[in-house]
PDB file of C-alpha atoms and ligand atoms in Angstrom:
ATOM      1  CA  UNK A   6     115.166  96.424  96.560  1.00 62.00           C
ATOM      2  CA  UNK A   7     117.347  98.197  98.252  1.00 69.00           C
ATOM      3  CA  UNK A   8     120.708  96.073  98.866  1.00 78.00           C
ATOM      4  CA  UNK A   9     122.835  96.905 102.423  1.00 82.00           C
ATOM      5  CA  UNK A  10     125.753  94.530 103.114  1.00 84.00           C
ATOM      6  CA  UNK A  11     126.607  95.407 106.701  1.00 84.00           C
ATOM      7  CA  UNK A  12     129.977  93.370 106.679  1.00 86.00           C
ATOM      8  CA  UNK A  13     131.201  96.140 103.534  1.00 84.00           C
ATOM      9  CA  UNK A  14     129.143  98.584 104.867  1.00 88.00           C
ATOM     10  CA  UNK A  15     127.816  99.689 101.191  1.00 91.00           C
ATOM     11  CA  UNK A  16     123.983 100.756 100.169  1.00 91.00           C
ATOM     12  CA  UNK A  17     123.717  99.839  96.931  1.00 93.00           C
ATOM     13  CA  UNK A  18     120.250 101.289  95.169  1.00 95.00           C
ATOM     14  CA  UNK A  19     119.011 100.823  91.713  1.00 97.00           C
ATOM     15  CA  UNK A  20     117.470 103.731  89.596  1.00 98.00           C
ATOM     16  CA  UNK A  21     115.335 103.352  86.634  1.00 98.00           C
ATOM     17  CA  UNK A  22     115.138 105.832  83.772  1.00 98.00           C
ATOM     18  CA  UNK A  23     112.005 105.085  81.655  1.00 98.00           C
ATOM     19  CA  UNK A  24     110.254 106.822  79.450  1.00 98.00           C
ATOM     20  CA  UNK A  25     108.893 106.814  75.715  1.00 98.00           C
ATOM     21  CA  UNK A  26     111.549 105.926  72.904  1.00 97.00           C
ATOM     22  CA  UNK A  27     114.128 108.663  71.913  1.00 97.00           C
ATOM     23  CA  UNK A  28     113.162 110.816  75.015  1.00 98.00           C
ATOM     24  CA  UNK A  29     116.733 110.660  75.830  1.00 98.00           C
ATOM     25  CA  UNK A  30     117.003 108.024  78.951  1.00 98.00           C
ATOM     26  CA  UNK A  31     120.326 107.143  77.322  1.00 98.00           C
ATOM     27  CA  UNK A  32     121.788 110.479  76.871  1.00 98.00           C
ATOM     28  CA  UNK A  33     121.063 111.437  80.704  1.00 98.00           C
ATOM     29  CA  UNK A  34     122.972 108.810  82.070  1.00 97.00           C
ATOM     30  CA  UNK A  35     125.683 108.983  79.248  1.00 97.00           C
ATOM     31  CA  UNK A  36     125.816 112.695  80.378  1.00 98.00           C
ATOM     32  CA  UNK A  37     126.284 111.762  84.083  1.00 98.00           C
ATOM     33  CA  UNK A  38     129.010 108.789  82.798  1.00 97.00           C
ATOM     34  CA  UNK A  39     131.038 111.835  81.244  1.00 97.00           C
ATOM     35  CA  UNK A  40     131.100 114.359  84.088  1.00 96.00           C
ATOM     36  CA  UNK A  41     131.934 111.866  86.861  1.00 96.00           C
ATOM     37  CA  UNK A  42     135.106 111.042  88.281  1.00 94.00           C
ATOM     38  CA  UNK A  43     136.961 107.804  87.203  1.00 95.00           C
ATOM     39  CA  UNK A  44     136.919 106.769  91.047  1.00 93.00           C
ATOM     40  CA  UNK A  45     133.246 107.040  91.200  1.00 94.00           C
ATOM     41  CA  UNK A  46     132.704 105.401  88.662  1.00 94.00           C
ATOM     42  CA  UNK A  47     132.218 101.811  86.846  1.00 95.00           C
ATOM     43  CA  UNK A  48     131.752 101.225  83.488  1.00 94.00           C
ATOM     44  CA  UNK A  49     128.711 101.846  81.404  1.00 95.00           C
ATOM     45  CA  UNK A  50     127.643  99.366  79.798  1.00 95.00           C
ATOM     46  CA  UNK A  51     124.883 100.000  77.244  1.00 94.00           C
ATOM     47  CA  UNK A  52     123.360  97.346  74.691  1.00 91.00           C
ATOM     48  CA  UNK A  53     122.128  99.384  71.291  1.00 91.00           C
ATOM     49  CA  UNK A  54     120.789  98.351  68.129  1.00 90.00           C
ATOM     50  CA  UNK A  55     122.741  99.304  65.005  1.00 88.00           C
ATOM     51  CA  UNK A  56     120.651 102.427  65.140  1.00 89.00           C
ATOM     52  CA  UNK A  57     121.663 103.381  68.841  1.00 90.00           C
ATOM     53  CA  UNK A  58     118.433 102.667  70.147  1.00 93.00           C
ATOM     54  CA  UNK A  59     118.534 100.531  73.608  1.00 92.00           C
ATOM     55  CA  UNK A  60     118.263  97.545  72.737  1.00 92.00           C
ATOM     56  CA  UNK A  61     118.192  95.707  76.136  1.00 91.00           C
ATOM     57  CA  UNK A  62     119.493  98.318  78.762  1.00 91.00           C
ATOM     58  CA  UNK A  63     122.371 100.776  79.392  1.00 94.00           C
ATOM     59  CA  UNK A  64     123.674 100.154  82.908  1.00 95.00           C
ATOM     60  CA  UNK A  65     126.124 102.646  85.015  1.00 95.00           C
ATOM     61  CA  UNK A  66     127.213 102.248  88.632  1.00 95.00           C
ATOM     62  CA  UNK A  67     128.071 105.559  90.230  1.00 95.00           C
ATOM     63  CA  UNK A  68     129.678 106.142  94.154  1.00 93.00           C
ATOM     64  CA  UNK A  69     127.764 109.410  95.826  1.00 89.00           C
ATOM     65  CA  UNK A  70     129.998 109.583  98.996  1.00 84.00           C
ATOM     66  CA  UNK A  71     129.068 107.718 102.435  1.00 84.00           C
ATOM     67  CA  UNK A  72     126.146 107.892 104.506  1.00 82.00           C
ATOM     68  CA  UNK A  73     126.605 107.343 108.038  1.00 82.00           C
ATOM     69  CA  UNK A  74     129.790 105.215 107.186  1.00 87.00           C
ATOM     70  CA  UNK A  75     127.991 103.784 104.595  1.00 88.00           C
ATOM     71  CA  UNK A  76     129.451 103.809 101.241  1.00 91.00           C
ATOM     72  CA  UNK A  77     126.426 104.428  98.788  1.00 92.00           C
ATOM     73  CA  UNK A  78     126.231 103.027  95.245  1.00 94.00           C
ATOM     74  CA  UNK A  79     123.692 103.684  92.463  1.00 96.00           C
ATOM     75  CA  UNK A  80     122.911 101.883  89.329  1.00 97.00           C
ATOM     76  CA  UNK A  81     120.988 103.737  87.004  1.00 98.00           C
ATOM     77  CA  UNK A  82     119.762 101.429  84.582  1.00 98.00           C
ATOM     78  CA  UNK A  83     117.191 102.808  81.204  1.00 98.00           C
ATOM     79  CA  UNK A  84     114.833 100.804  79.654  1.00 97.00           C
ATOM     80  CA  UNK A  85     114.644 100.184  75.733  1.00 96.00           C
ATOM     81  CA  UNK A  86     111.373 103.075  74.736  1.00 94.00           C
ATOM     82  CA  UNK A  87     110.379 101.237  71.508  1.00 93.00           C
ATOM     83  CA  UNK A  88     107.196  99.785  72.474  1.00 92.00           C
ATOM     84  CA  UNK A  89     107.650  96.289  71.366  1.00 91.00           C
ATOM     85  CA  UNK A  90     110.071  96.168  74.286  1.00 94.00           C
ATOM     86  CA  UNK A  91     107.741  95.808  77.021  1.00 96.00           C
ATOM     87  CA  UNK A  92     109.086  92.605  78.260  1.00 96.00           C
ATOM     88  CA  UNK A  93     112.695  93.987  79.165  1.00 95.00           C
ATOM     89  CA  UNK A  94     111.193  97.369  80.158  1.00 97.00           C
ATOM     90  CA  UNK A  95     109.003  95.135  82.689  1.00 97.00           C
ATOM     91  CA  UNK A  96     111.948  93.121  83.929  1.00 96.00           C
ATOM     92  CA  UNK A  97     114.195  95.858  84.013  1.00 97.00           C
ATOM     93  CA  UNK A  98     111.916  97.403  87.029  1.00 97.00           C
ATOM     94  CA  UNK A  99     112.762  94.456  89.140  1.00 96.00           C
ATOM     95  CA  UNK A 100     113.935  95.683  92.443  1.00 96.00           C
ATOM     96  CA  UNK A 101     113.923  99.368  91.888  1.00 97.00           C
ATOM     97  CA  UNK A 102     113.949 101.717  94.233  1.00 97.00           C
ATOM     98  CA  UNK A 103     113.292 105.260  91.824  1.00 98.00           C
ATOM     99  CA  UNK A 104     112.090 105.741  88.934  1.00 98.00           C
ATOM    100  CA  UNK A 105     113.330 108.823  86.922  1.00 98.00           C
ATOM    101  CA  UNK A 106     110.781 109.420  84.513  1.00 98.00           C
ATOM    102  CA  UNK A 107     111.727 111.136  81.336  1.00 98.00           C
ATOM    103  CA  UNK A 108     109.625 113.151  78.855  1.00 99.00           C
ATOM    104  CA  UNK A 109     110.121 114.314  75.665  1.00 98.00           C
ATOM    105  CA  UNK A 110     109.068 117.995  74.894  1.00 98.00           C
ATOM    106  CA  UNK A 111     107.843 117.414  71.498  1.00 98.00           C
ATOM    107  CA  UNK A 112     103.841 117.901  71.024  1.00 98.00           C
ATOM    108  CA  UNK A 113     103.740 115.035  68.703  1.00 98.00           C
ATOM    109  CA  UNK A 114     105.619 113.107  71.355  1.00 98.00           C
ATOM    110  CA  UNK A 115     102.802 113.801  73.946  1.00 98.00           C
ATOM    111  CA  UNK A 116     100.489 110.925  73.729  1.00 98.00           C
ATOM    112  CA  UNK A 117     103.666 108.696  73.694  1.00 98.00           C
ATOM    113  CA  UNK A 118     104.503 110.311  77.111  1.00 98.00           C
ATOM    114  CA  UNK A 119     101.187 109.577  78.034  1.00 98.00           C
ATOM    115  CA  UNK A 120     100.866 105.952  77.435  1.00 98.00           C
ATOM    116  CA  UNK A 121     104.614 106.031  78.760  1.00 98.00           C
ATOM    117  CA  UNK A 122     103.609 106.801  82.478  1.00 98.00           C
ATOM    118  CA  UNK A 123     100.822 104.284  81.750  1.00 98.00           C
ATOM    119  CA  UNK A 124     102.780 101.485  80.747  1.00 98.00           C
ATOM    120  CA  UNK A 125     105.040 102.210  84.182  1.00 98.00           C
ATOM    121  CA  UNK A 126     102.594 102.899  86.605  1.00 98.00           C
ATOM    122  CA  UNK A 127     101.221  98.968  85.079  1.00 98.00           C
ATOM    123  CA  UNK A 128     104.982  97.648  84.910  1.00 98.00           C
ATOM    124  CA  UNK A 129     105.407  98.759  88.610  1.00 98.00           C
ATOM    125  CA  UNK A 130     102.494  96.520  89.868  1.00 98.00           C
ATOM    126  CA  UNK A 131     103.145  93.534  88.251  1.00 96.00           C
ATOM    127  CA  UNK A 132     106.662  93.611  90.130  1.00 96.00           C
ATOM    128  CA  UNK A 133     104.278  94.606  93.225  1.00 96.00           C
ATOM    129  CA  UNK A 134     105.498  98.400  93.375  1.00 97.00           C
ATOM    130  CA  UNK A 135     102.734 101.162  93.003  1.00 98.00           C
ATOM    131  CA  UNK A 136     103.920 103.997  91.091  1.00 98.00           C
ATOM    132  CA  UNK A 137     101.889 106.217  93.932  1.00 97.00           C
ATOM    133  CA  UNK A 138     104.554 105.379  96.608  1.00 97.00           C
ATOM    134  CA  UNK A 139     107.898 104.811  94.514  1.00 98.00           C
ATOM    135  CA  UNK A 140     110.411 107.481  94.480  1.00 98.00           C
ATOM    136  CA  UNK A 141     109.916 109.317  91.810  1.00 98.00           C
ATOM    137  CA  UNK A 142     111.031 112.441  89.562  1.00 98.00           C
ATOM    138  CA  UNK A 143     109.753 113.852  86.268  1.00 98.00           C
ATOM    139  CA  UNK A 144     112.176 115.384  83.819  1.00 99.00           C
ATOM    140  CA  UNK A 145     110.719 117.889  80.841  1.00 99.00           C
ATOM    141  CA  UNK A 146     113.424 116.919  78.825  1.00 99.00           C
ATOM    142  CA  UNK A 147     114.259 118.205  75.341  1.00 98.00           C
ATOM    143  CA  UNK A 148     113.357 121.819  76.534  1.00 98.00           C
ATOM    144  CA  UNK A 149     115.206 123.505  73.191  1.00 98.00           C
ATOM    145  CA  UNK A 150     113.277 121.899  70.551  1.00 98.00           C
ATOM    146  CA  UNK A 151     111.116 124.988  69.258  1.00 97.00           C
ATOM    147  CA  UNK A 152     107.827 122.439  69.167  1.00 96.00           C
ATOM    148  CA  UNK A 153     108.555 122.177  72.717  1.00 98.00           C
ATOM    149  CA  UNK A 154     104.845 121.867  75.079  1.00 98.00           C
ATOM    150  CA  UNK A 155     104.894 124.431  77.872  1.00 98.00           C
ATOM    151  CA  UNK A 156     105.924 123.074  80.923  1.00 98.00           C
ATOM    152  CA  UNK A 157     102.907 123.762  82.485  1.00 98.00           C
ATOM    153  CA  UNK A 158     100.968 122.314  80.148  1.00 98.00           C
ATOM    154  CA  UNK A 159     103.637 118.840  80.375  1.00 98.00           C
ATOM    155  CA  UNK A 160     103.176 118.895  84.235  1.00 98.00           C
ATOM    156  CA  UNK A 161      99.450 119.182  84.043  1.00 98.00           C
ATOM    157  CA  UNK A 162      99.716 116.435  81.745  1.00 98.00           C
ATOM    158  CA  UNK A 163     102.181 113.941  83.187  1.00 98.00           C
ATOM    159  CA  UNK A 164     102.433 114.379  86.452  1.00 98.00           C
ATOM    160  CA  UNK A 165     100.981 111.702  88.841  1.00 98.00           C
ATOM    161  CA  UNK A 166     101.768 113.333  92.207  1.00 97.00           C
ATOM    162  CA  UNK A 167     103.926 115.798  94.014  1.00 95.00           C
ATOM    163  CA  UNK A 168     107.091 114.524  92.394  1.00 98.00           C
ATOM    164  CA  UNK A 169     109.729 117.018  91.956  1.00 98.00           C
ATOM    165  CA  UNK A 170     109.946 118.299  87.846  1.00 98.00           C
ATOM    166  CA  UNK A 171     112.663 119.146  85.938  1.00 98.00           C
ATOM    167  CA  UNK A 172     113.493 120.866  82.531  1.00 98.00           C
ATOM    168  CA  UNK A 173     116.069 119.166  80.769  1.00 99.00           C
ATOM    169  CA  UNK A 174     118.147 119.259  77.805  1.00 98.00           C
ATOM    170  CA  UNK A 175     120.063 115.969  78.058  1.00 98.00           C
ATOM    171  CA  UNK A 176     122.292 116.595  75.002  1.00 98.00           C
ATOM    172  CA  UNK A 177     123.660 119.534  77.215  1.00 98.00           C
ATOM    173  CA  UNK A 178     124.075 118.221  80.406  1.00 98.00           C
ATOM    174  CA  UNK A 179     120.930 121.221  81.479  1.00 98.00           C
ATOM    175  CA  UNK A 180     118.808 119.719  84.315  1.00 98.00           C
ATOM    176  CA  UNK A 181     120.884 116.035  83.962  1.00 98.00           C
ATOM    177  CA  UNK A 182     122.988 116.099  87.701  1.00 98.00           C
ATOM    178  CA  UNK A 183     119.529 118.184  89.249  1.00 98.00           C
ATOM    179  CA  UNK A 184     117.269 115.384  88.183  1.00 98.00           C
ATOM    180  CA  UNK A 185     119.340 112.503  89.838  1.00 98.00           C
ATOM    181  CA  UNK A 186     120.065 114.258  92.783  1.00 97.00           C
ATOM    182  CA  UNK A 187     116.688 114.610  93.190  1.00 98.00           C
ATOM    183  CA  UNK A 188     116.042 110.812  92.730  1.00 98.00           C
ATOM    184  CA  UNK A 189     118.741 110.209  94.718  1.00 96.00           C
ATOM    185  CA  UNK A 190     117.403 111.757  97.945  1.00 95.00           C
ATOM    186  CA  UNK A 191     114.007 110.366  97.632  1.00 97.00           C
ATOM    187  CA  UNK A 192     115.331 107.307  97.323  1.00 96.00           C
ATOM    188  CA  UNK A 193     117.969 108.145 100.821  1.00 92.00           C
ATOM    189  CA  UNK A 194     114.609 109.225 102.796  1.00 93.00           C
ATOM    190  CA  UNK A 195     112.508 106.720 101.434  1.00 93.00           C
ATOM    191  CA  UNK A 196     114.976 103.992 103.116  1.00 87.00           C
ATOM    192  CA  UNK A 197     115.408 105.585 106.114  1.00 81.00           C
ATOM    193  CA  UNK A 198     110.973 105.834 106.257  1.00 75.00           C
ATOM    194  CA  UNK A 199     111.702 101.997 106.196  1.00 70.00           C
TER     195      UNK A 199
HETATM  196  N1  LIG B  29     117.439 118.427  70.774  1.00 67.09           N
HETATM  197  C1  LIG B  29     117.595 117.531  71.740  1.00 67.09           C
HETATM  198  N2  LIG B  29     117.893 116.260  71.424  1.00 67.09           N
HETATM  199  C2  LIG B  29     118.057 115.379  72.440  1.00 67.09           C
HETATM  200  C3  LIG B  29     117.937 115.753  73.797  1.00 67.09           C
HETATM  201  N3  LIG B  29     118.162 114.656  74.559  1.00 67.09           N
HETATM  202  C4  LIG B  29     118.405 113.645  73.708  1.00 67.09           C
HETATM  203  N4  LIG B  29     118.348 114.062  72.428  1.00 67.09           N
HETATM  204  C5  LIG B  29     118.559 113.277  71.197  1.00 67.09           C
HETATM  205  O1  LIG B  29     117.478 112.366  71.042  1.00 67.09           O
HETATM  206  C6  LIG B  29     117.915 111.156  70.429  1.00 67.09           C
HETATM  207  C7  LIG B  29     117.531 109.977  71.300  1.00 67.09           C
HETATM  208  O2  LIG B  29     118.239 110.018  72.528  1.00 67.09           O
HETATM  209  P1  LIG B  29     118.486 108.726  73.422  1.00 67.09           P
HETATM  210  O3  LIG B  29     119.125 109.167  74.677  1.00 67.09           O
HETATM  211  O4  LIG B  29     119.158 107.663  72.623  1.00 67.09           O
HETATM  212  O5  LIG B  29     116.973 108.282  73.675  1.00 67.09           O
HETATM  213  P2  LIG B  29     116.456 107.019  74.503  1.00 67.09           P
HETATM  214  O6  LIG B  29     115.358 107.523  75.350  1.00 67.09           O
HETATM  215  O7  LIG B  29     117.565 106.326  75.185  1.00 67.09           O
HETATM  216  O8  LIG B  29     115.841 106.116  73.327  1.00 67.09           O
HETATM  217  P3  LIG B  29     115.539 104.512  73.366  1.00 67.09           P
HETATM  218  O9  LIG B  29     116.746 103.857  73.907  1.00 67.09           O
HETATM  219  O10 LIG B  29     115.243 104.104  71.972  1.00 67.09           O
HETATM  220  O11 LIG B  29     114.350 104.338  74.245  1.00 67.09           O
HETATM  221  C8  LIG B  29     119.427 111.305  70.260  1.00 67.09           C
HETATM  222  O12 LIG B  29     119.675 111.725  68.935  1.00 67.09           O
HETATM  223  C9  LIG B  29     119.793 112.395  71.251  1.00 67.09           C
HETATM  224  O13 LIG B  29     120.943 113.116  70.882  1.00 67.09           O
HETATM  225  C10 LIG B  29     117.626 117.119  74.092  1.00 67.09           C
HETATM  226  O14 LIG B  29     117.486 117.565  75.242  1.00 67.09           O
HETATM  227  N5  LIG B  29     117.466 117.960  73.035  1.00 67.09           N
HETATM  228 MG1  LIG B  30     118.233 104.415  75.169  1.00 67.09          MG
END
């Protein structure tokens, strides 16, 4: 849900990173928290177990520069993976305008990529969104692990339309910044289709 204040003139959009647990939702936006400016940037917030898992969600408001003398804003949010989480992961979605999705390489990660993008597309509609028409952008992340999938084989897999796909290693910033500009534009031209 896309939120304009005229009187500020400010777009302020909300990104979701989801994905199975451990992918590395956390480490993308952490990545995109270290490499942007102070002035673009509030604080991340992120609320872990002990263990560094999310435990509820990691939130991070960046500034991407103005639109049409629009100022725009984007909070990327992630979702907790573990599975037992469902009920944050679900209200977490509220009002979001793009999903990132995020996948983890590993061949025995594969079926929980799988019921990943399952669990979302199911999320989505109970918050009325259908995860044929969101923005949307896959990310192949984990691409160094040597039990890395082909990503051929991942995008056959995962892939629920034309969404743009990116390989990733998150713990190295590779594919990070390509994957949410990516998100962000769908997002820009899906508001302007509106
Ligand atoms: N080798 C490798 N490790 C990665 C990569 N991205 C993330 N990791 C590691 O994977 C682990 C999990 O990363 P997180 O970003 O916490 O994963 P998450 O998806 O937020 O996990 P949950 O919050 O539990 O859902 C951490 O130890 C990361 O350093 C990557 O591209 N390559
Ligand atoms: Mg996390």
């Amino acid at each position: 849900m896309t939120f304009i204040n005229y009187a500020a003139r400010e777009i302020n959009c909300k990104i979701v990173y989801y994905g199975p647990g451990l992918c590395g939702k956390t480490t993308n936006i952490q990545w995109v928290h270290d490499k942007t400016r102070t002035e673009a940037k509030g604080k991340l917030i992120s609320l872990a177990t002990e263990t560094d898992r999310t435990l509820f969600f990691d939130f991070l408001p960046i500034e991407l520069g103005s639109i049409r003398g629009f100022r725009t804003r984007f909070h990327l949010y992630t979702v907790p993976g573990q599975v037992f989480y469902d009920a944050s992961r679900k209200l977490i979605l509220k009002g979001v305008d793009g999903v990132v999705f995020v996948a983890d390489s590993q061949e025995m990660r594969m079926d929980a990529n799988i019921d990943s993008v399952q669990n979302l597309r199911e999320n989505l509609k109970d918050h009325g969104f259908d995860l044929d028409t969101v923005p949307y952008a896959l990310q192949l992340n984990k691409r160094d692990l040597p039990s890395a999938v082909s990503a051929d084989e991942m995008t056959k897999a995962l892939r629920v339309k034309n969404e743009p796909v990116f390989e990733a290693v998150a713990t190295q910033g590779r594919g990070v910044f390509d994957t949410l500009k990516a998100i962000v534009k769908l997002v820009l031209l899906d508001l302007r289709g509106r």
